[in-house]
Amino acid sequence: MSDSEISLTLTVPEDIGKKRLDSTLAELLPEYSRTTIQSWIENRQVTVNGKVVKRKYLLTGNETLSVQFLPHEPLSIDPEPIDLDVQWFDEQLIVINKPAGLIVHPGAGNHQGTMMNGLLHHFPDLAYLPRAGIVHRLDKDTTGLLVVARTEKARQSLALQLAERTMKRIYQAVCEGVLIAGMTIDRPIARHPVDRLRMTISHQGKSAVSHVRINRKFRSHTLIEVALETGRTHQIRVHLNSVGHPLVGDTRYGCRTILPQAADEELIQYLREFQRQALHAGELSLIHPATREIQSWQVDPPEDFQKLVDLLSTDTRNRNSA
């Protein structure tokens, strides 16, 4: 291996079942394309327990994967002086509280004004990391905590924690209807076969597990906490909709907003005008890549989310005392 090459060592999760090498690496290293991963395998840059194998080689769990490749080319994305709510940073990590309306990274039709553009302005060295060190994301209108790696070592560590499901992420949400009890939703998720902007429950999809706990019940809604075991696109939104309790304000997966009977006009109007999914990533816990100690962060929901909860709480108290 040359001095400029990067070497990764990964352990295959033991509950993987039987899965192809290229598919497994794509899950363990989601920041790299399937084409890139397949080229590594074809070029003998990947070994399984020290042996070179084909990309269709079936893994069963606990194998040691070694990958060698050249560093990422600098990103060709323009830095922009976008204000970012940096909650914490050191030489390895950056933790950001993302507001509603901010897209995490550029995509079709969104080449500027993203969190990635802002990160590259405030932390220029991120240009030399895949996806500027971003290892997970939040939807445009979801608020809350995101962690970004500042070094390749940190990026590898965070990606592995996500793959091994040891990074803890807890969300607060307000859903339509009154949940009877907490639940674990274990339903695989895939891209919708017709509407490519939506995800859907599908037996052909990727494993997705969400643990739902009731925080507070209102007359027609529920404040919940959701702990993610996996991190699929739109996971919480799809899972809650699949059990008949879509998130308040979720126009993509929800339906007509439930209005509590005889509620005051302020609450009715606020529910009608709440134009984003009521979802906030409030807690994040991970193993620091350098110190190996567990670090945790918490951030309160933004004003619009808190006002929604306050109005629902007032409505419930008033009706119960009537």
PDB file of N, CA and C in Angstrom, residues 114-181:
ATOM      1  N   THR A 114     -27.141  24.763   0.510  1.00  0.00           N
ATOM      2  CA  THR A 114     -27.323  23.582   1.352  1.00  0.00           C
ATOM      3  C   THR A 114     -26.390  23.633   2.566  1.00  0.00           C
ATOM      4  N   MET A 115     -26.628  22.738   3.497  1.00  0.00           N
ATOM      5  CA  MET A 115     -25.759  22.649   4.666  1.00  0.00           C
ATOM      6  C   MET A 115     -24.332  22.325   4.258  1.00  0.00           C
ATOM      7  N   MET A 116     -24.168  21.486   3.224  1.00  0.00           N
ATOM      8  CA  MET A 116     -22.831  21.147   2.762  1.00  0.00           C
ATOM      9  C   MET A 116     -22.091  22.380   2.246  1.00  0.00           C
ATOM     10  N   ASN A 117     -22.778  23.237   1.510  1.00  0.00           N
ATOM     11  CA  ASN A 117     -22.153  24.472   1.043  1.00  0.00           C
ATOM     12  C   ASN A 117     -21.663  25.311   2.218  1.00  0.00           C
ATOM     13  N   GLY A 118     -22.477  25.376   3.271  1.00  0.00           N
ATOM     14  CA  GLY A 118     -22.088  26.130   4.457  1.00  0.00           C
ATOM     15  C   GLY A 118     -20.931  25.497   5.193  1.00  0.00           C
ATOM     16  N   LEU A 119     -20.955  24.169   5.305  1.00  0.00           N
ATOM     17  CA  LEU A 119     -19.853  23.469   5.971  1.00  0.00           C
ATOM     18  C   LEU A 119     -18.523  23.738   5.276  1.00  0.00           C
ATOM     19  N   LEU A 120     -18.513  23.728   3.954  1.00  0.00           N
ATOM     20  CA  LEU A 120     -17.273  23.931   3.206  1.00  0.00           C
ATOM     21  C   LEU A 120     -16.745  25.353   3.371  1.00  0.00           C
ATOM     22  N   HIS A 121     -17.626  26.282   3.690  1.00  0.00           N
ATOM     23  CA  HIS A 121     -17.181  27.665   3.973  1.00  0.00           C
ATOM     24  C   HIS A 121     -16.546  27.749   5.360  1.00  0.00           C
ATOM     25  N   HIS A 122     -17.185  27.173   6.346  1.00  0.00           N
ATOM     26  CA  HIS A 122     -16.708  27.266   7.727  1.00  0.00           C
ATOM     27  C   HIS A 122     -15.576  26.286   8.038  1.00  0.00           C
ATOM     28  N   PHE A 123     -15.562  25.145   7.338  1.00  0.00           N
ATOM     29  CA  PHE A 123     -14.543  24.100   7.572  1.00  0.00           C
ATOM     30  C   PHE A 123     -14.000  23.633   6.212  1.00  0.00           C
ATOM     31  N   PRO A 124     -13.119  24.412   5.579  1.00  0.00           N
ATOM     32  CA  PRO A 124     -12.668  24.122   4.201  1.00  0.00           C
ATOM     33  C   PRO A 124     -12.050  22.741   4.011  1.00  0.00           C
ATOM     34  N   ASP A 125     -11.401  22.181   5.036  1.00  0.00           N
ATOM     35  CA  ASP A 125     -10.746  20.880   4.878  1.00  0.00           C
ATOM     36  C   ASP A 125     -11.738  19.750   4.611  1.00  0.00           C
ATOM     37  N   LEU A 126     -13.013  19.987   4.863  1.00  0.00           N
ATOM     38  CA  LEU A 126     -14.014  18.952   4.600  1.00  0.00           C
ATOM     39  C   LEU A 126     -14.121  18.629   3.108  1.00  0.00           C
ATOM     40  N   ALA A 127     -13.609  19.488   2.264  1.00  0.00           N
ATOM     41  CA  ALA A 127     -13.654  19.249   0.817  1.00  0.00           C
ATOM     42  C   ALA A 127     -12.918  17.984   0.425  1.00  0.00           C
ATOM     43  N   TYR A 128     -12.009  17.502   1.275  1.00  0.00           N
ATOM     44  CA  TYR A 128     -11.213  16.325   0.946  1.00  0.00           C
ATOM     45  C   TYR A 128     -11.818  15.030   1.491  1.00  0.00           C
ATOM     46  N   LEU A 129     -13.009  15.130   2.089  1.00  0.00           N
ATOM     47  CA  LEU A 129     -13.709  13.940   2.582  1.00  0.00           C
ATOM     48  C   LEU A 129     -14.925  13.646   1.708  1.00  0.00           C
ATOM     49  N   PRO A 130     -15.272  12.382   1.509  1.00  0.00           N
ATOM     50  CA  PRO A 130     -16.505  12.068   0.775  1.00  0.00           C
ATOM     51  C   PRO A 130     -17.698  12.755   1.419  1.00  0.00           C
ATOM     52  N   ARG A 131     -18.513  13.408   0.602  1.00  0.00           N
ATOM     53  CA  ARG A 131     -19.705  14.111   1.067  1.00  0.00           C
ATOM     54  C   ARG A 131     -19.397  15.108   2.181  1.00  0.00           C
ATOM     55  N   ALA A 132     -18.192  15.652   2.149  1.00  0.00           N
ATOM     56  CA  ALA A 132     -17.778  16.662   3.144  1.00  0.00           C
ATOM     57  C   ALA A 132     -17.945  16.164   4.573  1.00  0.00           C
ATOM     58  N   GLY A 133     -17.750  14.865   4.784  1.00  0.00           N
ATOM     59  CA  GLY A 133     -17.827  14.302   6.129  1.00  0.00           C
ATOM     60  C   GLY A 133     -19.227  14.001   6.626  1.00  0.00           C
ATOM     61  N   ILE A 134     -20.245  14.253   5.798  1.00  0.00           N
ATOM     62  CA  ILE A 134     -21.629  14.000   6.205  1.00  0.00           C
ATOM     63  C   ILE A 134     -21.914  12.506   6.099  1.00  0.00           C
ATOM     64  N   VAL A 135     -22.287  11.879   7.195  1.00  0.00           N
ATOM     65  CA  VAL A 135     -22.514  10.428   7.205  1.00  0.00           C
ATOM     66  C   VAL A 135     -23.989  10.052   7.371  1.00  0.00           C
ATOM     67  N   HIS A 136     -24.819  11.008   7.767  1.00  0.00           N
ATOM     68  CA  HIS A 136     -26.261  10.770   7.809  1.00  0.00           C
ATOM     69  C   HIS A 136     -26.937  12.107   7.546  1.00  0.00           C
ATOM     70  N   ARG A 137     -28.223  12.098   7.353  1.00  0.00           N
ATOM     71  CA  ARG A 137     -28.886  13.349   6.993  1.00  0.00           C
ATOM     72  C   ARG A 137     -30.272  13.435   7.614  1.00  0.00           C
ATOM     73  N   LEU A 138     -30.830  14.621   7.554  1.00  0.00           N
ATOM     74  CA  LEU A 138     -32.208  14.868   7.955  1.00  0.00           C
ATOM     75  C   LEU A 138     -32.951  15.428   6.743  1.00  0.00           C
ATOM     76  N   ASP A 139     -34.242  15.121   6.644  1.00  0.00           N
ATOM     77  CA  ASP A 139     -35.037  15.681   5.559  1.00  0.00           C
ATOM     78  C   ASP A 139     -35.046  17.206   5.644  1.00  0.00           C
ATOM     79  N   LYS A 140     -35.335  17.848   4.537  1.00  0.00           N
ATOM     80  CA  LYS A 140     -35.303  19.311   4.447  1.00  0.00           C
ATOM     81  C   LYS A 140     -36.055  19.983   5.592  1.00  0.00           C
ATOM     82  N   ASP A 141     -37.247  19.510   5.900  1.00  0.00           N
ATOM     83  CA  ASP A 141     -38.071  20.186   6.907  1.00  0.00           C
ATOM     84  C   ASP A 141     -38.048  19.522   8.275  1.00  0.00           C
ATOM     85  N   THR A 142     -37.135  18.562   8.473  1.00  0.00           N
ATOM     86  CA  THR A 142     -36.905  17.994   9.803  1.00  0.00           C
ATOM     87  C   THR A 142     -35.797  18.793  10.476  1.00  0.00           C
ATOM     88  N   THR A 143     -35.966  19.090  11.738  1.00  0.00           N
ATOM     89  CA  THR A 143     -34.982  19.873  12.474  1.00  0.00           C
ATOM     90  C   THR A 143     -34.171  18.976  13.408  1.00  0.00           C
ATOM     91  N   GLY A 144     -33.043  19.520  13.904  1.00  0.00           N
ATOM     92  CA  GLY A 144     -32.323  18.815  14.945  1.00  0.00           C
ATOM     93  C   GLY A 144     -30.886  18.474  14.637  1.00  0.00           C
ATOM     94  N   LEU A 145     -30.357  17.503  15.386  1.00  0.00           N
ATOM     95  CA  LEU A 145     -28.928  17.236  15.465  1.00  0.00           C
ATOM     96  C   LEU A 145     -28.400  16.327  14.355  1.00  0.00           C
ATOM     97  N   LEU A 146     -27.273  16.753  13.803  1.00  0.00           N
ATOM     98  CA  LEU A 146     -26.520  15.990  12.805  1.00  0.00           C
ATOM     99  C   LEU A 146     -25.051  16.013  13.200  1.00  0.00           C
ATOM    100  N   VAL A 147     -24.369  14.881  13.019  1.00  0.00           N
ATOM    101  CA  VAL A 147     -22.930  14.857  13.274  1.00  0.00           C
ATOM    102  C   VAL A 147     -22.191  14.762  11.939  1.00  0.00           C
ATOM    103  N   VAL A 148     -21.074  15.493  11.842  1.00  0.00           N
ATOM    104  CA  VAL A 148     -20.246  15.517  10.635  1.00  0.00           C
ATOM    105  C   VAL A 148     -18.817  15.169  11.041  1.00  0.00           C
ATOM    106  N   ALA A 149     -18.176  14.320  10.250  1.00  0.00           N
ATOM    107  CA  ALA A 149     -16.787  13.942  10.521  1.00  0.00           C
ATOM    108  C   ALA A 149     -15.832  14.979   9.939  1.00  0.00           C
ATOM    109  N   ARG A 150     -14.720  15.239  10.654  1.00  0.00           N
ATOM    110  CA  ARG A 150     -13.703  16.174  10.161  1.00  0.00           C
ATOM    111  C   ARG A 150     -12.454  15.465   9.637  1.00  0.00           C
ATOM    112  N   THR A 151     -12.339  14.176   9.884  1.00  0.00           N
ATOM    113  CA  THR A 151     -11.190  13.403   9.411  1.00  0.00           C
ATOM    114  C   THR A 151     -11.685  12.094   8.812  1.00  0.00           C
ATOM    115  N   GLU A 152     -10.837  11.447   8.013  1.00  0.00           N
ATOM    116  CA  GLU A 152     -11.208  10.157   7.433  1.00  0.00           C
ATOM    117  C   GLU A 152     -11.401   9.106   8.522  1.00  0.00           C
ATOM    118  N   LYS A 153     -10.549   9.145   9.553  1.00  0.00           N
ATOM    119  CA  LYS A 153     -10.691   8.203  10.658  1.00  0.00           C
ATOM    120  C   LYS A 153     -12.046   8.368  11.343  1.00  0.00           C
ATOM    121  N   ALA A 154     -12.438   9.605  11.584  1.00  0.00           N
ATOM    122  CA  ALA A 154     -13.723   9.863  12.228  1.00  0.00           C
ATOM    123  C   ALA A 154     -14.876   9.438  11.329  1.00  0.00           C
ATOM    124  N   ARG A 155     -14.747   9.697  10.036  1.00  0.00           N
ATOM    125  CA  ARG A 155     -15.811   9.327   9.099  1.00  0.00           C
ATOM    126  C   ARG A 155     -16.011   7.810   9.074  1.00  0.00           C
ATOM    127  N   GLN A 156     -14.910   7.083   9.054  1.00  0.00           N
ATOM    128  CA  GLN A 156     -14.997   5.623   9.080  1.00  0.00           C
ATOM    129  C   GLN A 156     -15.667   5.141  10.370  1.00  0.00           C
ATOM    130  N   SER A 157     -15.273   5.744  11.488  1.00  0.00           N
ATOM    131  CA  SER A 157     -15.832   5.353  12.781  1.00  0.00           C
ATOM    132  C   SER A 157     -17.336   5.605  12.835  1.00  0.00           C
ATOM    133  N   LEU A 158     -17.776   6.771  12.380  1.00  0.00           N
ATOM    134  CA  LEU A 158     -19.192   7.100  12.409  1.00  0.00           C
ATOM    135  C   LEU A 158     -19.988   6.201  11.466  1.00  0.00           C
ATOM    136  N   ALA A 159     -19.435   5.950  10.276  1.00  0.00           N
ATOM    137  CA  ALA A 159     -20.125   5.077   9.323  1.00  0.00           C
ATOM    138  C   ALA A 159     -20.294   3.675   9.899  1.00  0.00           C
ATOM    139  N   LEU A 160     -19.276   3.199  10.604  1.00  0.00           N
ATOM    140  CA  LEU A 160     -19.350   1.874  11.204  1.00  0.00           C
ATOM    141  C   LEU A 160     -20.369   1.847  12.343  1.00  0.00           C
ATOM    142  N   GLN A 161     -20.412   2.906  13.133  1.00  0.00           N
ATOM    143  CA  GLN A 161     -21.394   2.966  14.218  1.00  0.00           C
ATOM    144  C   GLN A 161     -22.820   2.955  13.665  1.00  0.00           C
ATOM    145  N   LEU A 162     -23.029   3.636  12.551  1.00  0.00           N
ATOM    146  CA  LEU A 162     -24.343   3.615  11.919  1.00  0.00           C
ATOM    147  C   LEU A 162     -24.660   2.214  11.395  1.00  0.00           C
ATOM    148  N   ALA A 163     -23.675   1.584  10.760  1.00  0.00           N
ATOM    149  CA  ALA A 163     -23.893   0.252  10.197  1.00  0.00           C
ATOM    150  C   ALA A 163     -24.151  -0.778  11.290  1.00  0.00           C
ATOM    151  N   GLU A 164     -23.450  -0.639  12.420  1.00  0.00           N
ATOM    152  CA  GLU A 164     -23.600  -1.593  13.518  1.00  0.00           C
ATOM    153  C   GLU A 164     -24.708  -1.185  14.491  1.00  0.00           C
ATOM    154  N   ARG A 165     -25.376  -0.071  14.189  1.00  0.00           N
ATOM    155  CA  ARG A 165     -26.540   0.399  14.952  1.00  0.00           C
ATOM    156  C   ARG A 165     -26.201   0.749  16.399  1.00  0.00           C
ATOM    157  N   THR A 166     -25.003   1.288  16.599  1.00  0.00           N
ATOM    158  CA  THR A 166     -24.604   1.695  17.945  1.00  0.00           C
ATOM    159  C   THR A 166     -24.736   3.206  18.162  1.00  0.00           C
ATOM    160  N   MET A 167     -24.904   3.973  17.092  1.00  0.00           N
ATOM    161  CA  MET A 167     -25.159   5.401  17.247  1.00  0.00           C
ATOM    162  C   MET A 167     -26.628   5.586  17.606  1.00  0.00           C
ATOM    163  N   LYS A 168     -26.888   6.312  18.693  1.00  0.00           N
ATOM    164  CA  LYS A 168     -28.261   6.468  19.170  1.00  0.00           C
ATOM    165  C   LYS A 168     -28.825   7.818  18.729  1.00  0.00           C
ATOM    166  N   ARG A 169     -30.001   7.764  18.097  1.00  0.00           N
ATOM    167  CA  ARG A 169     -30.679   8.981  17.641  1.00  0.00           C
ATOM    168  C   ARG A 169     -32.137   8.915  18.084  1.00  0.00           C
ATOM    169  N   ILE A 170     -32.559   9.914  18.833  1.00  0.00           N
ATOM    170  CA  ILE A 170     -33.926   9.948  19.347  1.00  0.00           C
ATOM    171  C   ILE A 170     -34.613  11.209  18.834  1.00  0.00           C
ATOM    172  N   TYR A 171     -35.804  11.012  18.277  1.00  0.00           N
ATOM    173  CA  TYR A 171     -36.580  12.096  17.688  1.00  0.00           C
ATOM    174  C   TYR A 171     -37.829  12.374  18.514  1.00  0.00           C
ATOM    175  N   GLN A 172     -38.256  13.620  18.487  1.00  0.00           N
ATOM    176  CA  GLN A 172     -39.559  13.986  19.017  1.00  0.00           C
ATOM    177  C   GLN A 172     -40.475  14.250  17.831  1.00  0.00           C
ATOM    178  N   ALA A 173     -41.723  13.848  17.954  1.00  0.00           N
ATOM    179  CA  ALA A 173     -42.669  14.026  16.859  1.00  0.00           C
ATOM    180  C   ALA A 173     -44.080  14.166  17.411  1.00  0.00           C
ATOM    181  N   VAL A 174     -44.936  14.795  16.625  1.00  0.00           N
ATOM    182  CA  VAL A 174     -46.362  14.850  16.938  1.00  0.00           C
ATOM    183  C   VAL A 174     -47.084  14.140  15.800  1.00  0.00           C
ATOM    184  N   CYS A 175     -47.836  13.101  16.156  1.00  0.00           N
ATOM    185  CA  CYS A 175     -48.534  12.342  15.121  1.00  0.00           C
ATOM    186  C   CYS A 175     -50.048  12.531  15.240  1.00  0.00           C
ATOM    187  N   GLU A 176     -50.728  12.266  14.146  1.00  0.00           N
ATOM    188  CA  GLU A 176     -52.183  12.348  14.106  1.00  0.00           C
ATOM    189  C   GLU A 176     -52.780  11.165  14.866  1.00  0.00           C
ATOM    190  N   GLY A 177     -53.859  11.419  15.601  1.00  0.00           N
ATOM    191  CA  GLY A 177     -54.531  10.358  16.340  1.00  0.00           C
ATOM    192  C   GLY A 177     -53.892  10.101  17.691  1.00  0.00           C
ATOM    193  N   VAL A 178     -54.568   9.344  18.519  1.00  0.00           N
ATOM    194  CA  VAL A 178     -54.091   9.038  19.868  1.00  0.00           C
ATOM    195  C   VAL A 178     -53.584   7.597  19.908  1.00  0.00           C
ATOM    196  N   LEU A 179     -52.298   7.442  20.122  1.00  0.00           N
ATOM    197  CA  LEU A 179     -51.720   6.102  20.232  1.00  0.00           C
ATOM    198  C   LEU A 179     -52.178   5.453  21.542  1.00  0.00           C
ATOM    199  N   ILE A 180     -52.479   4.173  21.468  1.00  0.00           N
ATOM    200  CA  ILE A 180     -52.893   3.445  22.665  1.00  0.00           C
ATOM    201  C   ILE A 180     -51.682   3.083  23.512  1.00  0.00           C
ATOM    202  N   ALA A 181     -50.606   2.690  22.856  1.00  0.00           N
ATOM    203  CA  ALA A 181     -49.397   2.274  23.569  1.00  0.00           C
ATOM    204  C   ALA A 181     -48.191   2.459  22.648  1.00  0.00           C
TER     205      ALA A 181
END
